[in-house]
CSV table of N, CA and C in Angstrom, one decimal:
chain,number,residue,atom,x,y,z
A,1,MET,N,41.9,-71.1,-59.7
A,1,MET,CA,41.5,-69.8,-59.9
A,1,MET,C,40.3,-69.3,-59.1
A,2,SER,N,40.8,-68.8,-58.1
A,2,SER,CA,39.6,-68.6,-57.2
A,2,SER,C,39.7,-67.0,-57.1
A,3,ARG,N,38.7,-66.6,-57.5
A,3,ARG,CA,38.5,-65.1,-57.3
A,3,ARG,C,37.3,-64.7,-56.4
A,4,LYS,N,37.3,-63.6,-55.9
A,4,LYS,CA,36.2,-63.4,-55.2
A,4,LYS,C,35.1,-62.9,-56.3
A,5,PRO,N,34.0,-63.3,-55.8
A,5,PRO,CA,32.8,-62.9,-56.8
A,5,PRO,C,32.9,-61.5,-56.7
A,6,GLU,N,32.5,-61.0,-57.8
A,6,GLU,CA,32.3,-59.5,-58.1
A,6,GLU,C,31.2,-59.1,-57.9
A,7,LEU,N,31.2,-58.2,-56.9
A,7,LEU,CA,30.0,-57.6,-56.4
A,7,LEU,C,29.4,-56.5,-57.3
A,8,LYS,N,28.2,-56.4,-57.6
A,8,LYS,CA,27.8,-55.2,-58.2
A,8,LYS,C,27.0,-54.3,-57.6
A,9,GLY,N,27.0,-53.1,-58.1
A,9,GLY,CA,26.0,-52.0,-57.5
A,9,GLY,C,26.6,-51.3,-56.3
A,10,ARG,N,25.7,-51.3,-55.4
A,10,ARG,CA,26.2,-50.5,-54.1
A,10,ARG,C,27.1,-51.2,-53.3
A,11,ALA,N,26.8,-52.5,-53.1
A,11,ALA,CA,27.6,-53.2,-52.2
A,11,ALA,C,29.2,-53.2,-52.8
A,12,ALA,N,29.4,-53.1,-54.1
A,12,ALA,CA,30.7,-53.2,-54.3
A,12,ALA,C,31.4,-51.8,-54.1
A,13,ARG,N,30.7,-50.6,-54.3
A,13,ARG,CA,31.1,-49.4,-53.8
A,13,ARG,C,31.6,-49.5,-52.5
A,14,LEU,N,30.7,-50.1,-51.6
A,14,LEU,CA,30.9,-50.0,-50.1
A,14,LEU,C,32.0,-50.7,-49.8
A,15,ALA,N,32.1,-51.9,-50.4
A,15,ALA,CA,33.4,-52.8,-50.2
A,15,ALA,C,34.6,-51.9,-50.5
A,16,ARG,N,34.5,-51.2,-51.5
A,16,ARG,CA,35.8,-50.6,-51.7
A,16,ARG,C,36.1,-49.4,-51.0
A,17,LEU,N,35.2,-49.0,-50.2
A,17,LEU,CA,35.3,-47.6,-49.3
A,17,LEU,C,35.8,-48.2,-47.8
A,18,LEU,N,35.1,-49.3,-47.4
A,18,LEU,CA,35.6,-50.0,-46.1
A,18,LEU,C,36.7,-50.9,-46.4
A,19,PRO,N,37.7,-50.7,-45.7
A,19,PRO,CA,38.7,-51.9,-45.9
A,19,PRO,C,38.3,-53.1,-45.2
A,20,SER,N,38.8,-54.1,-45.4
A,20,SER,CA,38.2,-55.5,-44.8
A,20,SER,C,39.3,-55.7,-43.6
A,21,GLY,N,40.4,-55.1,-43.2
A,21,GLY,CA,41.3,-55.4,-42.1
A,21,GLY,C,40.8,-54.8,-40.8
A,22,GLY,N,40.8,-55.8,-39.8
A,22,GLY,CA,40.2,-55.3,-38.3
A,22,GLY,C,41.1,-54.4,-37.5
A,23,THR,N,42.3,-54.3,-37.9
A,23,THR,CA,43.1,-53.4,-37.1
A,23,THR,C,42.9,-52.0,-37.6
A,24,ARG,N,42.7,-51.8,-38.7
A,24,ARG,CA,42.6,-50.3,-39.0
A,24,ARG,C,41.3,-49.7,-38.4
A,25,GLY,N,40.1,-50.6,-38.3
A,25,GLY,CA,38.7,-50.3,-37.6
A,25,GLY,C,39.0,-49.9,-36.2
A,26,GLN,N,39.9,-50.5,-35.5
A,26,GLN,CA,40.2,-50.2,-34.1
A,26,GLN,C,41.1,-49.0,-34.0
A,27,ALA,N,42.0,-48.8,-34.8
A,27,ALA,CA,42.8,-47.7,-34.8
A,27,ALA,C,41.9,-46.3,-35.0
A,28,ALA,N,40.9,-46.3,-35.8
A,28,ALA,CA,40.1,-45.3,-35.9
A,28,ALA,C,39.2,-45.0,-34.9
A,29,ARG,N,39.0,-46.0,-34.0
A,29,ARG,CA,37.9,-45.7,-33.0
A,29,ARG,C,38.9,-45.1,-31.8
A,30,ALA,N,40.1,-45.1,-31.4
A,30,ALA,CA,40.9,-44.7,-30.5
A,30,ALA,C,40.8,-43.1,-30.3
A,31,PRO,N,40.9,-42.2,-31.4
A,31,PRO,CA,40.6,-40.9,-31.2
A,31,PRO,C,39.4,-40.6,-30.6
A,32,PHE,N,38.3,-41.2,-31.2
A,32,PHE,CA,36.9,-40.9,-30.7
A,32,PHE,C,36.8,-41.3,-29.2
A,33,VAL,N,37.5,-42.4,-28.7
A,33,VAL,CA,37.4,-42.9,-27.4
A,33,VAL,C,37.9,-41.6,-26.5
A,34,LEU,N,39.3,-41.4,-27.1
A,34,LEU,CA,39.9,-40.3,-26.1
A,34,LEU,C,39.3,-39.1,-26.3
A,35,LEU,N,38.5,-38.5,-27.3
A,35,LEU,CA,37.9,-37.5,-27.1
A,35,LEU,C,36.8,-37.6,-26.2
A,36,VAL,N,36.0,-38.6,-26.1
A,36,VAL,CA,34.9,-38.8,-25.1
A,36,VAL,C,35.4,-38.7,-23.8
A,37,VAL,N,36.4,-39.3,-23.4
A,37,VAL,CA,37.1,-39.4,-22.1
A,37,VAL,C,37.5,-37.9,-21.8
A,38,VAL,N,38.2,-37.1,-22.7
A,38,VAL,CA,38.5,-35.8,-22.5
A,38,VAL,C,37.2,-35.0,-22.3
A,39,LEU,N,36.3,-35.1,-23.0
A,39,LEU,CA,35.0,-34.4,-22.7
A,39,LEU,C,34.4,-34.6,-21.2
A,40,LEU,N,34.3,-36.0,-20.9
A,40,LEU,CA,33.7,-36.3,-19.7
A,40,LEU,C,34.5,-35.7,-18.5
A,41,GLY,N,36.0,-35.7,-18.7
A,41,GLY,CA,36.9,-35.3,-17.7
A,41,GLY,C,36.8,-33.8,-17.5
A,42,GLY,N,36.7,-33.1,-18.6
A,42,GLY,CA,36.5,-31.7,-18.6
A,42,GLY,C,35.2,-31.1,-17.9
A,43,GLY,N,34.1,-31.9,-18.3
A,43,GLY,CA,32.9,-31.6,-17.6
A,43,GLY,C,32.9,-31.9,-16.4
A,44,LEU,N,33.6,-32.8,-15.7
A,44,LEU,CA,33.7,-33.1,-14.2
A,44,LEU,C,34.4,-32.0,-13.6
A,45,ILE,N,35.5,-31.7,-14.2
A,45,ILE,CA,36.3,-30.6,-13.7
A,45,ILE,C,35.6,-29.2,-13.6
A,46,GLY,N,34.9,-29.0,-14.6
A,46,GLY,CA,34.0,-27.6,-14.7
A,46,GLY,C,33.0,-27.7,-13.6
A,47,LEU,N,32.2,-28.9,-13.4
A,47,LEU,CA,31.3,-29.1,-12.2
A,47,LEU,C,31.9,-28.7,-11.0
A,48,LEU,N,33.1,-29.2,-10.8
A,48,LEU,CA,33.8,-29.2,-9.4
A,48,LEU,C,34.2,-27.5,-9.1
A,49,VAL,N,34.7,-26.9,-10.1
A,49,VAL,CA,34.9,-25.5,-10.1
A,49,VAL,C,33.5,-24.6,-10.0
A,50,LEU,N,32.5,-25.0,-10.5
A,50,LEU,CA,31.3,-24.4,-10.4
A,50,LEU,C,30.7,-24.6,-9.1
A,51,ASN,N,30.9,-25.7,-8.5
A,51,ASN,CA,30.2,-26.0,-7.0
A,51,ASN,C,31.2,-25.3,-6.0
A,52,SER,N,32.4,-25.3,-6.3
A,52,SER,CA,33.3,-24.5,-5.5
A,52,SER,C,32.9,-23.1,-5.3
A,53,ALA,N,32.8,-22.4,-6.5
A,53,ALA,CA,32.6,-21.0,-6.5
A,53,ALA,C,31.0,-20.5,-5.9
A,54,LEU,N,30.1,-21.6,-6.1
A,54,LEU,CA,28.8,-21.5,-5.5
A,54,LEU,C,28.9,-21.6,-3.9
A,55,SER,N,29.7,-22.4,-3.3
A,55,SER,CA,29.8,-22.9,-2.1
A,55,SER,C,30.5,-21.4,-1.4
A,56,GLU,N,31.4,-21.0,-2.3
A,56,GLU,CA,32.2,-19.6,-1.5
A,56,GLU,C,31.1,-18.4,-1.5
A,57,GLY,N,30.4,-18.4,-2.5
A,57,GLY,CA,29.4,-17.4,-2.6
A,57,GLY,C,28.3,-17.5,-1.4
A,58,SER,N,28.1,-18.8,-1.2
A,58,SER,CA,27.1,-18.9,-0.1
A,58,SER,C,27.7,-18.5,1.2
A,59,PHE,N,28.8,-18.7,1.4
A,59,PHE,CA,29.6,-18.2,2.7
A,59,PHE,C,29.5,-16.6,2.8
A,60,GLN,N,29.9,-16.1,1.7
A,60,GLN,CA,29.9,-14.6,1.6
A,60,GLN,C,28.4,-14.1,1.8
A,61,LEU,N,27.6,-14.8,1.5
A,61,LEU,CA,26.0,-14.4,1.6
A,61,LEU,C,25.8,-14.5,3.1
A,62,ASP,N,26.1,-15.4,3.6
A,62,ASP,CA,26.1,-15.6,5.2
A,62,ASP,C,26.7,-14.7,6.0
A,63,ASP,N,27.9,-14.2,5.8
A,63,ASP,CA,28.5,-13.1,6.2
A,63,ASP,C,27.9,-11.9,6.3
A,64,LEU,N,27.5,-11.6,4.9
A,64,LEU,CA,26.7,-10.3,4.6
A,64,LEU,C,25.4,-10.3,5.4
A,65,LYS,N,24.6,-11.4,5.5
A,65,LYS,CA,23.4,-11.5,6.2
A,65,LYS,C,23.6,-11.0,7.9
A,66,GLN,N,24.9,-11.5,8.3
A,66,GLN,CA,25.1,-11.4,9.8
A,66,GLN,C,25.5,-9.9,10.0
A,67,GLN,N,26.3,-9.3,9.0
A,67,GLN,CA,26.7,-7.9,9.2
A,67,GLN,C,25.5,-7.1,9.0
A,68,THR,N,24.6,-7.4,8.1
A,68,THR,CA,23.3,-6.5,8.0
A,68,THR,C,22.4,-6.7,9.2
A,69,LYS,N,22.5,-7.8,9.7
A,69,LYS,CA,21.5,-7.9,11.3
A,69,LYS,C,22.3,-7.1,12.0
A,70,GLU,N,23.7,-7.1,12.5
A,70,GLU,CA,24.4,-6.3,13.3
A,70,GLU,C,24.2,-4.9,13.2
A,71,LEU,N,24.1,-4.4,12.0
A,71,LEU,CA,23.9,-3.1,11.6
A,71,LEU,C,22.4,-2.5,11.8
A,72,THR,N,21.6,-3.5,11.4
A,72,THR,CA,20.1,-3.2,11.7
A,72,THR,C,19.9,-2.9,13.3
A,73,ASP,N,20.5,-3.9,14.0
A,73,ASP,CA,20.4,-3.8,15.5
A,73,ASP,C,20.8,-2.3,15.9
A,74,GLU,N,22.2,-1.8,15.4
A,74,GLU,CA,22.7,-0.7,15.9
A,74,GLU,C,22.0,0.5,15.4
A,75,GLU,N,21.3,0.3,14.3
A,75,GLU,CA,20.4,1.4,13.8
A,75,GLU,C,19.2,1.5,14.7
A,76,GLN,N,18.6,0.5,15.0
A,76,GLN,CA,17.4,0.5,15.9
A,76,GLN,C,18.0,1.2,17.4
A,77,ALA,N,19.1,0.9,18.0
A,77,ALA,CA,19.4,1.2,19.1
A,77,ALA,C,19.6,2.8,19.0
A,78,LEU,N,20.2,3.2,17.8
A,78,LEU,CA,20.6,4.7,17.6
A,78,LEU,C,19.1,5.5,17.4
A,79,GLN,N,18.2,4.8,17.0
A,79,GLN,CA,17.0,5.3,16.7
A,79,GLN,C,16.0,5.6,18.1
A,80,ARG,N,16.3,4.6,18.9
A,80,ARG,CA,15.8,4.6,20.2
A,80,ARG,C,16.3,6.0,20.9
A,81,ASP,N,17.7,6.1,20.7
A,81,ASP,CA,18.3,7.3,21.6
A,81,ASP,C,17.7,8.5,20.9
A,82,ILE,N,17.7,8.6,19.5
A,82,ILE,CA,16.9,9.8,18.9
A,82,ILE,C,15.7,10.0,19.6
A,83,ASP,N,14.8,8.9,19.4
A,83,ASP,CA,13.6,9.2,20.1
A,83,ASP,C,13.5,9.7,21.6
A,84,ALA,N,14.4,9.0,22.4
A,84,ALA,CA,14.4,9.6,23.6
A,84,ALA,C,14.8,10.9,23.8
A,85,TYR,N,16.0,11.4,23.0
A,85,TYR,CA,16.3,12.9,23.1
A,85,TYR,C,15.3,13.7,22.7
A,86,SER,N,14.5,13.5,21.5
A,86,SER,CA,13.4,14.2,20.9
A,86,SER,C,12.1,14.2,21.5
A,87,ALA,N,12.0,13.5,22.6
A,87,ALA,CA,10.7,13.4,23.3
A,87,ALA,C,10.3,14.9,23.8
A,88,PRO,N,9.0,15.1,24.0
A,88,PRO,CA,8.9,16.6,24.5
A,88,PRO,C,9.2,16.8,25.8
A,89,GLN,N,9.1,15.7,26.8
A,89,GLN,CA,9.6,15.8,28.1
A,89,GLN,C,11.0,16.0,28.2
A,90,ALA,N,11.9,15.2,27.3
A,90,ALA,CA,13.4,15.5,27.3
A,90,ALA,C,13.6,17.1,26.9
A,91,LEU,N,13.2,17.3,25.6
A,91,LEU,CA,13.4,18.7,25.4
A,91,LEU,C,13.0,19.7,26.2
A,92,GLN,N,11.9,19.5,27.1
A,92,GLN,CA,11.6,20.5,28.1
A,92,GLN,C,12.7,20.6,29.2
A,93,ARG,N,13.0,19.4,29.6
A,93,ARG,CA,14.1,19.4,30.7
A,93,ARG,C,15.4,20.1,30.4
A,94,ARG,N,15.7,19.6,29.0
A,94,ARG,CA,17.2,20.1,28.5
A,94,ARG,C,16.9,21.7,28.3
A,95,ALA,N,15.7,22.4,27.8
A,95,ALA,CA,15.7,23.6,27.7
A,95,ALA,C,15.8,24.3,29.2
A,96,ARG,N,15.0,23.6,30.1
A,96,ARG,CA,15.1,24.4,31.5
A,96,ARG,C,16.4,24.5,31.9
A,97,GLU,N,17.2,23.3,31.6
A,97,GLU,CA,18.8,23.1,32.0
A,97,GLU,C,19.5,24.3,31.5
A,98,LEU,N,19.1,24.8,30.1
A,98,LEU,CA,19.8,25.9,29.6
A,98,LEU,C,19.3,27.2,29.9
A,99,GLY,N,18.3,27.3,30.9
A,99,GLY,CA,17.7,28.5,31.3
A,99,GLY,C,16.6,28.9,30.4
A,100,MET,N,16.1,28.3,29.6
A,100,MET,CA,15.0,28.8,28.9
A,100,MET,C,13.8,28.6,29.5
A,101,VAL,N,12.7,29.6,29.3
A,101,VAL,CA,11.5,29.6,29.9
A,101,VAL,C,10.4,29.4,28.6
A,102,PRO,N,9.0,29.0,29.0
A,102,PRO,CA,8.0,28.9,28.2
A,102,PRO,C,7.6,30.2,27.5
A,103,GLY,N,7.3,30.2,26.5
A,103,GLY,CA,7.0,31.6,25.9
A,103,GLY,C,5.5,32.1,26.3
A,104,GLY,N,5.4,33.5,26.1
A,104,GLY,CA,3.9,34.0,26.6
A,104,GLY,C,3.0,33.7,25.4
A,105,ASP,N,1.8,34.5,25.8
A,105,ASP,CA,0.8,34.5,24.7
A,105,ASP,C,1.2,34.9,23.2
A,106,PRO,N,1.0,34.1,22.2
A,106,PRO,CA,1.4,34.8,20.8
A,106,PRO,C,0.5,35.9,20.2
A,107,ALA,N,1.2,36.8,19.5
A,107,ALA,CA,0.1,37.5,18.8
A,107,ALA,C,0.4,37.5,17.3
A,108,PHE,N,-0.4,37.6,16.5
A,108,PHE,CA,-0.2,37.4,15.0
A,108,PHE,C,-0.4,38.7,14.3
A,109,LEU,N,0.3,38.8,13.1
A,109,LEU,CA,0.2,40.0,12.3
A,109,LEU,C,-0.6,39.5,11.1
A,110,ASP,N,-1.7,40.4,10.8
A,110,ASP,CA,-2.3,40.0,9.5
A,110,ASP,C,-1.7,40.7,8.3
A,111,PRO,N,-2.0,40.3,7.1
A,111,PRO,CA,-1.2,41.0,5.9
A,111,PRO,C,-1.4,42.6,5.9
A,112,ASP,N,-2.4,43.0,6.5
A,112,ASP,CA,-2.8,44.5,6.5
A,112,ASP,C,-2.1,45.3,7.4
A,113,GLY,N,-1.4,44.5,8.5
A,113,GLY,CA,-0.7,45.2,9.5
A,113,GLY,C,-1.4,45.2,10.9
A,114,THR,N,-2.4,44.6,11.0
A,114,THR,CA,-3.1,44.6,12.3
A,114,THR,C,-2.8,43.6,13.2
A,115,VAL,N,-2.8,43.6,14.4
A,115,VAL,CA,-2.3,42.6,15.5
A,115,VAL,C,-3.4,41.7,16.0
A,116,LYS,N,-3.4,40.7,15.8
A,116,LYS,CA,-4.4,39.6,16.4
A,116,LYS,C,-4.0,39.2,17.7
A,117,GLY,N,-4.7,39.0,18.7
A,117,GLY,CA,-4.2,38.3,19.9
A,117,GLY,C,-3.8,39.5,20.8
A,118,SER,N,-3.4,39.1,22.1
A,118,SER,CA,-3.0,40.2,23.1
A,118,SER,C,-1.5,39.4,23.4
A,119,PRO,N,-0.3,40.1,23.0
A,119,PRO,CA,1.0,39.6,23.3
A,119,PRO,C,1.3,39.7,24.7
A,120,SER,N,2.0,38.7,25.3
A,120,SER,CA,2.5,39.1,26.7
A,120,SER,C,3.9,38.4,26.8
A,121,PRO,N,4.8,39.2,27.6
A,121,PRO,CA,6.1,38.8,27.6
A,121,PRO,C,6.3,37.4,28.3
A,122,ALA,N,7.4,36.6,27.9
A,122,ALA,CA,7.5,35.2,28.6
A,122,ALA,C,7.8,35.6,30.1
A,123,PRO,N,7.3,34.7,31.1
A,123,PRO,CA,7.6,34.9,32.4
A,123,PRO,C,9.1,34.5,32.7
A,124,ALA,N,9.6,35.3,33.6
A,124,ALA,CA,11.1,35.1,34.1
A,124,ALA,C,11.1,33.6,34.8
A,125,ALA,N,12.2,33.0,34.7
A,125,ALA,CA,12.4,31.7,35.3
A,125,ALA,C,12.5,31.9,37.0
A,126,ALA,N,11.7,30.8,37.5
A,126,ALA,CA,11.5,31.1,39.0
A,126,ALA,C,13.1,30.9,39.6
A,127,THR,N,13.9,30.1,39.4
A,127,THR,CA,15.3,29.9,39.8
A,127,THR,C,16.1,30.1,38.6
A,128,PRO,N,17.1,31.1,38.8
A,128,PRO,CA,17.9,30.9,37.8
A,128,PRO,C,18.9,29.8,37.7
A,129,LEU,N,19.4,29.4,36.7
A,129,LEU,CA,20.3,28.2,36.5
A,129,LEU,C,21.6,28.7,36.4
A,130,VAL,N,22.7,28.3,37.1
A,130,VAL,CA,23.9,28.6,36.8
A,130,VAL,C,24.9,27.5,36.2
A,131,LEU,N,25.3,27.7,35.0
A,131,LEU,CA,25.9,26.7,34.1
A,131,LEU,C,27.3,26.6,34.3
A,132,ALA,N,27.7,25.4,34.6
A,132,ALA,CA,29.2,25.3,34.7
A,132,ALA,C,29.9,25.2,33.4
A,133,PRO,N,31.0,25.6,33.2
A,133,PRO,CA,31.8,25.5,32.0
A,133,PRO,C,31.6,24.0,31.5
A,134,GLU,N,31.7,23.0,32.0
A,134,GLU,CA,31.7,21.7,31.6
A,134,GLU,C,30.4,21.3,31.0
A,135,ALA,N,29.4,21.9,31.6
A,135,ALA,CA,28.0,21.7,30.9
A,135,ALA,C,28.0,22.5,29.4
A,136,LEU,N,28.6,23.5,29.5
A,136,LEU,CA,28.5,24.4,28.3
A,136,LEU,C,29.3,23.6,27.1
A,137,THR,N,30.6,23.1,27.4
A,137,THR,CA,31.3,22.6,26.5
A,137,THR,C,30.6,21.2,25.9
A,138,ALA,N,29.9,20.5,26.8
A,138,ALA,CA,29.3,19.3,26.5
A,138,ALA,C,28.2,19.8,25.5
A,139,THR,N,27.4,20.7,25.6
A,139,THR,CA,26.1,21.0,24.7
A,139,THR,C,26.6,21.8,23.5
A,140,SER,N,27.8,22.7,23.7
A,140,SER,CA,27.7,23.5,22.4
A,140,SER,C,29.0,23.0,21.5
A,141,GLY,N,29.6,21.8,21.7
A,141,GLY,CA,30.5,21.1,20.8
A,141,GLY,C,32.0,21.3,21.3
A,142,GLY,N,32.3,21.7,22.4
A,142,GLY,CA,33.7,21.7,22.7
A,142,GLY,C,34.2,22.9,23.2
A,143,PRO,N,35.5,22.9,23.8
A,143,PRO,CA,36.0,24.0,24.4
A,143,PRO,C,36.2,25.4,23.5
A,144,ALA,N,36.2,25.1,22.4
A,144,ALA,CA,36.4,26.2,21.4
A,144,ALA,C,35.3,27.3,21.2
A,145,ALA,N,34.1,26.9,21.7
A,145,ALA,CA,33.0,27.6,21.7
A,145,ALA,C,33.0,28.6,22.6
A,146,GLY,N,34.0,28.6,23.7
A,146,GLY,CA,34.2,29.8,24.7
A,146,GLY,C,33.3,29.6,25.9
A,147,THR,N,33.5,30.3,27.0
A,147,THR,CA,32.7,30.0,28.2
A,147,THR,C,32.1,31.7,28.5
A,148,PRO,N,30.8,31.7,28.7
A,148,PRO,CA,30.4,33.0,28.9
A,148,PRO,C,30.5,33.4,30.2
A,149,ALA,N,30.1,34.7,30.7
A,149,ALA,CA,30.4,35.1,32.2
A,149,ALA,C,29.5,34.4,33.1
A,150,PRO,N,29.9,34.2,34.3
A,150,PRO,CA,28.8,33.3,35.2
A,150,PRO,C,27.7,34.2,35.3
A,151,TYR,N,26.4,33.6,35.6
A,151,TYR,CA,25.3,34.2,35.6
A,151,TYR,C,25.2,34.7,37.1
A,152,ALA,N,24.5,36.0,37.3
A,152,ALA,CA,24.5,36.5,38.7
A,152,ALA,C,23.0,36.4,39.0
A,153,GLU,N,23.0,35.9,40.1
A,153,GLU,CA,21.5,35.5,40.6
A,153,GLU,C,20.8,36.9,41.2
A,154,PRO,N,19.6,37.1,40.6
A,154,PRO,CA,18.9,38.3,41.1
A,154,PRO,C,18.7,38.5,42.6
A,155,SER,N,18.4,39.7,43.1
A,155,SER,CA,18.3,40.0,44.6
A,155,SER,C,16.9,39.5,45.1
A,156,GLY,N,16.1,39.7,44.3
A,156,GLY,CA,14.8,39.2,44.9
A,156,GLY,C,14.2,38.1,44.2
A,157,PRO,N,13.1,37.4,44.6
A,157,PRO,CA,12.3,36.2,44.0
A,157,PRO,C,11.8,36.7,42.7
A,158,ALA,N,11.8,36.0,41.9
A,158,ALA,CA,11.2,36.2,40.6
A,158,ALA,C,9.7,36.0,40.6
A,159,PRO,N,8.8,36.7,39.8
A,159,PRO,CA,7.4,36.7,39.8
A,159,PRO,C,7.1,35.2,39.2
A,160,ALA,N,6.1,34.7,40.0
A,160,ALA,CA,5.6,33.3,39.3
A,160,ALA,C,4.3,33.7,38.5
A,161,SER,N,4.3,33.1,37.3
A,161,SER,CA,3.1,33.4,36.5
A,161,SER,C,1.8,32.2,36.9
A,162,SER,N,0.8,32.5,36.5
A,162,SER,CA,-0.2,31.7,37.1
A,162,SER,C,-0.4,30.3,36.4
A,163,SER,N,-0.4,30.4,34.9
A,163,SER,CA,-0.7,29.2,34.4
A,163,SER,C,0.6,28.7,33.4
A,164,THR,N,1.4,29.5,33.1
A,164,THR,CA,2.5,29.1,32.1
A,164,THR,C,3.7,28.7,32.7
A,165,ALA,N,4.1,29.1,34.0
A,165,ALA,CA,5.3,28.6,34.7
A,165,ALA,C,4.9,27.5,35.5
A,166,ALA,N,4.9,26.2,35.0
A,166,ALA,CA,4.7,25.1,35.8
A,166,ALA,C,6.0,24.5,36.3
A,167,THR,N,5.8,23.9,37.3
A,167,THR,CA,7.2,23.3,38.0
A,167,THR,C,7.5,22.0,37.3
A,168,PRO,N,8.7,21.8,36.6
A,168,PRO,CA,9.0,20.7,35.8
A,168,PRO,C,9.3,19.5,36.8
A,169,THR,N,8.7,18.3,36.2
A,169,THR,CA,9.0,17.2,37.2
A,169,THR,C,10.0,16.2,36.0
A,170,THR,N,11.0,15.8,36.8
A,170,THR,CA,12.1,15.2,35.9
A,170,THR,C,11.9,13.7,36.2
A,171,ALA,N,11.1,13.4,37.0
A,171,ALA,CA,10.7,11.9,37.4
A,171,ALA,C,10.1,11.2,36.1
A,172,ALA,N,9.2,11.9,35.5
A,172,ALA,CA,8.7,11.3,34.5
A,172,ALA,C,9.5,11.5,32.9
A,173,THR,N,10.5,12.0,33.1
A,173,THR,CA,11.4,12.4,31.7
A,173,THR,C,12.3,11.1,31.7
A,174,PRO,N,12.2,10.5,30.3
A,174,PRO,CA,13.1,9.4,30.1
A,174,PRO,C,14.5,10.0,29.9
A,175,THR,N,15.5,9.1,30.4
A,175,THR,CA,16.9,9.7,30.1
A,175,THR,C,17.5,8.7,29.3
A,176,PRO,N,18.0,9.2,28.2
A,176,PRO,CA,18.5,8.4,27.0
A,176,PRO,C,19.7,7.6,27.5
A,177,THR,N,19.8,6.3,27.1
A,177,THR,CA,20.8,5.5,27.3
A,177,THR,C,21.8,5.6,26.4
A,178,PRO,N,23.2,5.7,26.6
A,178,PRO,CA,24.1,5.8,25.5
A,178,PRO,C,24.1,4.4,24.8
A,179,THR,N,24.5,4.4,23.5
A,179,THR,CA,24.7,3.3,22.8
A,179,THR,C,26.2,2.6,23.1
A,180,PRO,N,26.1,1.2,23.3
A,180,PRO,CA,27.3,0.7,23.3
A,180,PRO,C,28.3,0.7,22.2
A,181,GLY,N,29.5,1.0,22.4
A,181,GLY,CA,30.5,1.2,21.3
A,181,GLY,C,30.6,2.5,20.6
A,182,ARG,N,29.7,3.7,21.2
A,182,ARG,CA,29.7,5.0,20.7
A,182,ARG,C,30.4,5.9,21.7
């Protein structure tokens, strides 16, 4: 009669809960190992997807930086053109091409109606300018603007003013360069 010695207390309860067979312990370990392998594989795949998304974003960022640089260069070229066209010498040359003359002495009106200063008319242009229809369409926006009647040259020489009618010099006037691609 060989019986297992009876265990008392906690050890007895523990022995009843845990079976003594070795195969059942290995079978209980298999789902845990499978779960760990699946979690590790999923983590690696997630890292791969994240890395791919980050590198794609990096390429897009490089493309956008290049596009920004090109647009900045174009903006600077356009700003140089604007500055050249709005320079005082360029405006004066363009005004003379259109037949404009410098204004005379100004006069100012006070709120009570009195005139301050001595007004004088603008001097006439020394040599009248005859504009070709091509020049008018280039400055007025197109052929829809219409062509005015040709300018008739006066019979006598125009009176020259002493201080306001200076001879324009076009050598010092900067000529704007057109922007490539425009």
